[in-house]
Short mmCIF file of C-alpha atoms and ligand atoms in Angstrom, two decimals:
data_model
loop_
_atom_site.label_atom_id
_atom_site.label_comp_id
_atom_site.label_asym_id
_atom_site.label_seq_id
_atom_site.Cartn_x
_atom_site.Cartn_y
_atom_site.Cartn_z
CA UNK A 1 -2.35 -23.64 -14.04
CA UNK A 2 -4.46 -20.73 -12.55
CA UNK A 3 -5.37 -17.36 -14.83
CA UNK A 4 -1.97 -15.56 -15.18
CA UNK A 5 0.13 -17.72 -12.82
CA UNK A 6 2.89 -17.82 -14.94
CA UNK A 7 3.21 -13.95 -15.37
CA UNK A 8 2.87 -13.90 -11.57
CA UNK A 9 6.04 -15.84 -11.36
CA UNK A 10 7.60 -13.70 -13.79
CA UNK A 11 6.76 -10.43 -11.73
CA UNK A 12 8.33 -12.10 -8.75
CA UNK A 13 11.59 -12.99 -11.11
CA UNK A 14 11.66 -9.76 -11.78
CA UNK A 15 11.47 -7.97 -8.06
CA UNK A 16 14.11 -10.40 -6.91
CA UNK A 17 16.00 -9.41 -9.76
CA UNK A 18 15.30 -5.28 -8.61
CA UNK A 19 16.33 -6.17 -5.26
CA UNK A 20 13.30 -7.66 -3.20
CA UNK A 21 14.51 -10.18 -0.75
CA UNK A 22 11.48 -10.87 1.97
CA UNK A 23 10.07 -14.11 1.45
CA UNK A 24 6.60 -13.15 2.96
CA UNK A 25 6.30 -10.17 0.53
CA UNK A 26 7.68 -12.01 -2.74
CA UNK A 27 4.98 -14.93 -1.78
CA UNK A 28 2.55 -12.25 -1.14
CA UNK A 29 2.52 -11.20 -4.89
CA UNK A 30 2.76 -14.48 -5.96
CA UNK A 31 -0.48 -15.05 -4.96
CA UNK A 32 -2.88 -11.73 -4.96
CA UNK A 33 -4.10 -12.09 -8.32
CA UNK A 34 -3.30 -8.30 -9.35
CA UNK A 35 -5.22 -8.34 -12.47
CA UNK A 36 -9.03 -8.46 -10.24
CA UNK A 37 -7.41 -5.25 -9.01
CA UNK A 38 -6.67 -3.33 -12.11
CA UNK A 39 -9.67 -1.64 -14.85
CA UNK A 40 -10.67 -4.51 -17.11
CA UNK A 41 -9.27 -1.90 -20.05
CA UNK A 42 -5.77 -2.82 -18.46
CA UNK A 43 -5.77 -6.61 -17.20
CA UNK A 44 -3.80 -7.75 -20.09
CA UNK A 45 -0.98 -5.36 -18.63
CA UNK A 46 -1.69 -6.54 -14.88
CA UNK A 47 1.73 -7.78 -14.52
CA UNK A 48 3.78 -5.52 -15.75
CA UNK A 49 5.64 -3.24 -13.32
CA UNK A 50 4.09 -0.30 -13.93
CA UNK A 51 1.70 2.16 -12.40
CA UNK A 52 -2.21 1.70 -14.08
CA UNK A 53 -5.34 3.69 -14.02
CA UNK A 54 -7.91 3.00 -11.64
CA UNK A 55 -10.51 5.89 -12.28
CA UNK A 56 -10.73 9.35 -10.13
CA UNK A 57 -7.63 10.33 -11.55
CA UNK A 58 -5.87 7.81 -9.45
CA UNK A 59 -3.39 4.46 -10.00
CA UNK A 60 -2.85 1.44 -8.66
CA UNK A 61 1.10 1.76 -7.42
CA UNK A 62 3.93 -0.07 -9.72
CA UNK A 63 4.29 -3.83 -8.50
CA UNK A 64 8.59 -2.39 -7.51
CA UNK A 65 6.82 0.20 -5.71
CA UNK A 66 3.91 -2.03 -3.19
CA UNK A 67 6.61 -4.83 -2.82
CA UNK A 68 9.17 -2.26 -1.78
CA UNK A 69 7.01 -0.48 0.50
CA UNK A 70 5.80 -3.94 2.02
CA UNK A 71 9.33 -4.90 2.59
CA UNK A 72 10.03 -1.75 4.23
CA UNK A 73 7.04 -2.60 6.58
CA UNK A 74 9.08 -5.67 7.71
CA UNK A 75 5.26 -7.34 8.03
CA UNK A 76 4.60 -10.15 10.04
CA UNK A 77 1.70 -12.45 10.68
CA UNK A 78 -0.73 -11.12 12.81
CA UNK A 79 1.27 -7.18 13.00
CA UNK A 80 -1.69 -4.67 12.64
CA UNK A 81 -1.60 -2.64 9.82
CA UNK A 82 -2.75 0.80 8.89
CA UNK A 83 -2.88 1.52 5.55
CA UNK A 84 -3.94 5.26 4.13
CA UNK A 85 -4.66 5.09 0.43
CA UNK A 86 -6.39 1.57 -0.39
CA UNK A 87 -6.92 2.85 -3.76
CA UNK A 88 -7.49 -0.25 -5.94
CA UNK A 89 -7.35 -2.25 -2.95
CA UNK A 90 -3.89 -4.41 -4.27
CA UNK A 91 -1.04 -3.20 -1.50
CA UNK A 92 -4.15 -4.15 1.27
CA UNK A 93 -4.76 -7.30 -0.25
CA UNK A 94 -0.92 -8.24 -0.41
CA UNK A 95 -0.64 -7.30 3.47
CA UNK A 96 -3.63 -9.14 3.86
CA UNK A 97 -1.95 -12.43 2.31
CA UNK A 98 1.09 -12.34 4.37
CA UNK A 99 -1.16 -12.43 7.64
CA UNK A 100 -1.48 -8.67 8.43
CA UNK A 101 -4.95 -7.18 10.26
CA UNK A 102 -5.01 -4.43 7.96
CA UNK A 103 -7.34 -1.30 8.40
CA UNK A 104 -7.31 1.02 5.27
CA UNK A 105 -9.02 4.65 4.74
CA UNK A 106 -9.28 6.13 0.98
CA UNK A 107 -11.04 9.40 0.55
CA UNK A 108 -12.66 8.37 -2.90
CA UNK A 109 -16.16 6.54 -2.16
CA UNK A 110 -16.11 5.38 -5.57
CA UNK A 111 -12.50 3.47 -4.95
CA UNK A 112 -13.53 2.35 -1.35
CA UNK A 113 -16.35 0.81 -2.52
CA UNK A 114 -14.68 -1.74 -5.83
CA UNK A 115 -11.74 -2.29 -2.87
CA UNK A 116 -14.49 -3.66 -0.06
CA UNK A 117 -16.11 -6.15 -3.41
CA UNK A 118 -12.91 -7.16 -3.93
CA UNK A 119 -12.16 -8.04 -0.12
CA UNK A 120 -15.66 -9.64 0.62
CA UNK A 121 -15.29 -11.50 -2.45
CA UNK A 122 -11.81 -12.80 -1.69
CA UNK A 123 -12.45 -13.17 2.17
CA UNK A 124 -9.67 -10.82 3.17
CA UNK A 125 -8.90 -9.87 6.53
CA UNK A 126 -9.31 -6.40 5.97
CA UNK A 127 -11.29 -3.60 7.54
CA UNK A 128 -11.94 -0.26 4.86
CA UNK A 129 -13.49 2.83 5.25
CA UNK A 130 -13.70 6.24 3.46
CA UNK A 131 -12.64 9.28 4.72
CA UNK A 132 -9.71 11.57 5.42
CA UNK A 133 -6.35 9.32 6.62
CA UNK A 134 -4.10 12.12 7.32
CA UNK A 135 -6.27 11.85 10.53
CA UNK A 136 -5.34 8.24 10.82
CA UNK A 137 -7.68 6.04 12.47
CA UNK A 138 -7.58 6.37 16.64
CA UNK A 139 -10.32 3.65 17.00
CA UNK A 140 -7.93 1.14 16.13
CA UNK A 141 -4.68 2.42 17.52
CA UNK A 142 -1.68 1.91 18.29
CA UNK A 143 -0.76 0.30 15.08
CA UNK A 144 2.20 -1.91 14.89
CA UNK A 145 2.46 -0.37 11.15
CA UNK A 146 1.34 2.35 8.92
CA UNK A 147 1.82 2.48 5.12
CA UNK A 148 0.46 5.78 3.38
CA UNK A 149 0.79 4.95 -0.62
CA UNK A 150 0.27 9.16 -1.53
CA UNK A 151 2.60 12.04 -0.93
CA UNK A 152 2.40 14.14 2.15
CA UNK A 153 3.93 17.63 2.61
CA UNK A 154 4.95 16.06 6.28
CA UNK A 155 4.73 12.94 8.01
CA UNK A 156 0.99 13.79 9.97
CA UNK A 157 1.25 13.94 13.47
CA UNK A 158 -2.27 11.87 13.98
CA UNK A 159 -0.11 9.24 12.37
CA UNK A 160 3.00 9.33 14.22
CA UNK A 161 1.19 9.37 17.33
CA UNK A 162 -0.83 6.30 16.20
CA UNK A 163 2.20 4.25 15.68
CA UNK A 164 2.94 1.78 18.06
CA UNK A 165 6.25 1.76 20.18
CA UNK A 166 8.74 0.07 17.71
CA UNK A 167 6.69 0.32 14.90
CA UNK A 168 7.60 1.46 11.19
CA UNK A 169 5.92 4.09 8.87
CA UNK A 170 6.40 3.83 5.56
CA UNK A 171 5.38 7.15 3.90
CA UNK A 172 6.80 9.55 0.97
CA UNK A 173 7.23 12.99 2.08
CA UNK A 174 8.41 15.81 -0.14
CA UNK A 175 6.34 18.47 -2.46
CA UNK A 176 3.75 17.34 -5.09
CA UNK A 177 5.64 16.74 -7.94
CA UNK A 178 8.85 14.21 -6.65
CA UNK A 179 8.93 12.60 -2.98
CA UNK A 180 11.38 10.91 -0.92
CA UNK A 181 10.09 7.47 0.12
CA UNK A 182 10.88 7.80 4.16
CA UNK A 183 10.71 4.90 6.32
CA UNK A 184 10.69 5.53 10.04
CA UNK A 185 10.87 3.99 13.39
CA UNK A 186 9.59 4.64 16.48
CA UNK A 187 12.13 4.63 19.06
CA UNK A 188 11.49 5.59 22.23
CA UNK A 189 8.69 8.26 21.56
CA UNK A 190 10.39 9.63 18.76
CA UNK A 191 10.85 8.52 15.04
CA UNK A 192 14.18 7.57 13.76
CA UNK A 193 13.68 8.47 9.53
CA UNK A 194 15.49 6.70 6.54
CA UNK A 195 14.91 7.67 3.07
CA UNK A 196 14.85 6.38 -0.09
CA UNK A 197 14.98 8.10 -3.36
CA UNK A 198 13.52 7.07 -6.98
CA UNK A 199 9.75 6.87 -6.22
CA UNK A 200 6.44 9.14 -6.88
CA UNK A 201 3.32 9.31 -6.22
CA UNK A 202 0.06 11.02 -6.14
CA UNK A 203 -0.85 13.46 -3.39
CA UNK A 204 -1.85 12.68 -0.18
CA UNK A 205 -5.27 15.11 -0.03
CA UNK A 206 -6.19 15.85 3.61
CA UNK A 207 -6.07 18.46 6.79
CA UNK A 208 -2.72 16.90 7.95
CA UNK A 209 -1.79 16.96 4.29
CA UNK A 210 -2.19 18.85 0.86
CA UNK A 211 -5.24 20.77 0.24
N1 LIG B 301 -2.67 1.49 -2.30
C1 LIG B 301 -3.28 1.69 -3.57
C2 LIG B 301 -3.39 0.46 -4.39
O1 LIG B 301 -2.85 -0.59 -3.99
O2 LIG B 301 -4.05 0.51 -5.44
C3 LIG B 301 -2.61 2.80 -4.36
C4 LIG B 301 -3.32 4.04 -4.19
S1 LIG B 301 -3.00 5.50 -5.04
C5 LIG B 301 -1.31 5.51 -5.45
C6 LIG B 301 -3.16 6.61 -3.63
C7 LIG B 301 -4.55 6.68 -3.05
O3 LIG B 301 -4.54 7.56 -1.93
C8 LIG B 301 -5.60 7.23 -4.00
O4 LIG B 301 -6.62 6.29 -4.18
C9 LIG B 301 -6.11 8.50 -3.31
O5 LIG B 301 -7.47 8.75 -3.53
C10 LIG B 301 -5.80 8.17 -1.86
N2 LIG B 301 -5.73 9.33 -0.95
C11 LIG B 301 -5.16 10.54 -1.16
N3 LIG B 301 -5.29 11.30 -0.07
C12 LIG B 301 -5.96 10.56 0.87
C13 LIG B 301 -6.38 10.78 2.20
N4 LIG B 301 -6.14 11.93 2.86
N5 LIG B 301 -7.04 9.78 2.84
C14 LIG B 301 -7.29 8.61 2.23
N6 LIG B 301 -6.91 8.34 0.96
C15 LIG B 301 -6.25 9.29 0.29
#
């Protein structure tokens, strides 16, 4: 049996038990070993569903929160993937493994650059680079999904004109201390929101965000 498998299964016991029903996403983090992801301080605690430090003053997200957010995503093989926030790399890496093309932007060089290790050494499908994501990535566009893992005041316009016809964002919006999670569809030009309470997160820092 591989390092950890065994509290892997348990983690994906216990998101089925919170309510996580997509296949793809529950095999997804049965398989990204979590604990490469999180400060060696912490690895004994990898699998536990809860937030962790990863340096800057930042945290990989809660296990609930990335498989939540994923299944919100509805991801599919081959669906290209925007991701703004690739902190400790983990919620990329778990797109990655469900057979996303995922492009991610985090505005800490320090964080971008243990995330890219991580993907070279793991051969990941996954294109990173540092900068401001409240801009989104236009290069790249129109993205079949976007998944911002901080808080924005708004949802940015870059982003919801980056979005593909059809496509979800999955973003919390709401003021820097609680969020709603919303989860929105574009329909016909326009985006058609849902939200979802009981989340929170850091802030999203940016021009099309908080200062
Ligand atoms: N997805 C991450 C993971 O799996 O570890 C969780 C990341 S953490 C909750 C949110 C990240 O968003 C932080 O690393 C933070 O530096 C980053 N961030 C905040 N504002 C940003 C911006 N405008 N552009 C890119 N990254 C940003």
């Amino acid at each position: 049996m591989g390092r950890f498998e065994l509290e892997r299964r348990e983690l994906v016991g216990m998101l089925k038990e919170k309510g996580i029903t997509d296949e793809t996403v529950l095999a997804a983090i049965g398989t990204v070993e979590r604990h490469l992801f999180v400060d060696p301080m912490f690895v004994n605690r990898a699998y536990e569903d809860s937030a962790l430090p990863i340096g800057s003053e930042q945290t990989i997200s809660q296990p609930f929160t990335v498989a939540f957010m994923s299944q919100a995503l509805r991801p599919r093989k081959g669906m290209k993937v925007l991701e703004i926030g690739t902190g400790s790399g983990y919620q990329a890496a778990v797109l990655a493994a469900i057979g996303c093309r995922v492009f991610t932007i985090e505005r800490h060089l320090s964080l971008l650059m243990s995330a890219r290790k991580l993907f070279d050494v793991q051969h990941l499908r996954i294109v990173a680079k540092g900068g401001d994501g409240s801009i989104g990535w236009s290069e790249h566009a129109p993205y079949d999904g976007i998944i911002v893992t901080a808080g924005a005041p708004s949802i940015p316009g870059p982003l919801a004109a980056q979005l593909a016809e059809g496509g979800r964002i999955v973003i919390p919006v709401g003021g820097m201390e609680a969020q709603r999670l919303h989860v929105a569809t574009k329909v016909n030009g326009l985006l058609q929101v849902e939200v979802h309470d009981g989340f929170k997160f850091v802030p999203l820092i940016g021009k099309n965000a908080w200062n």
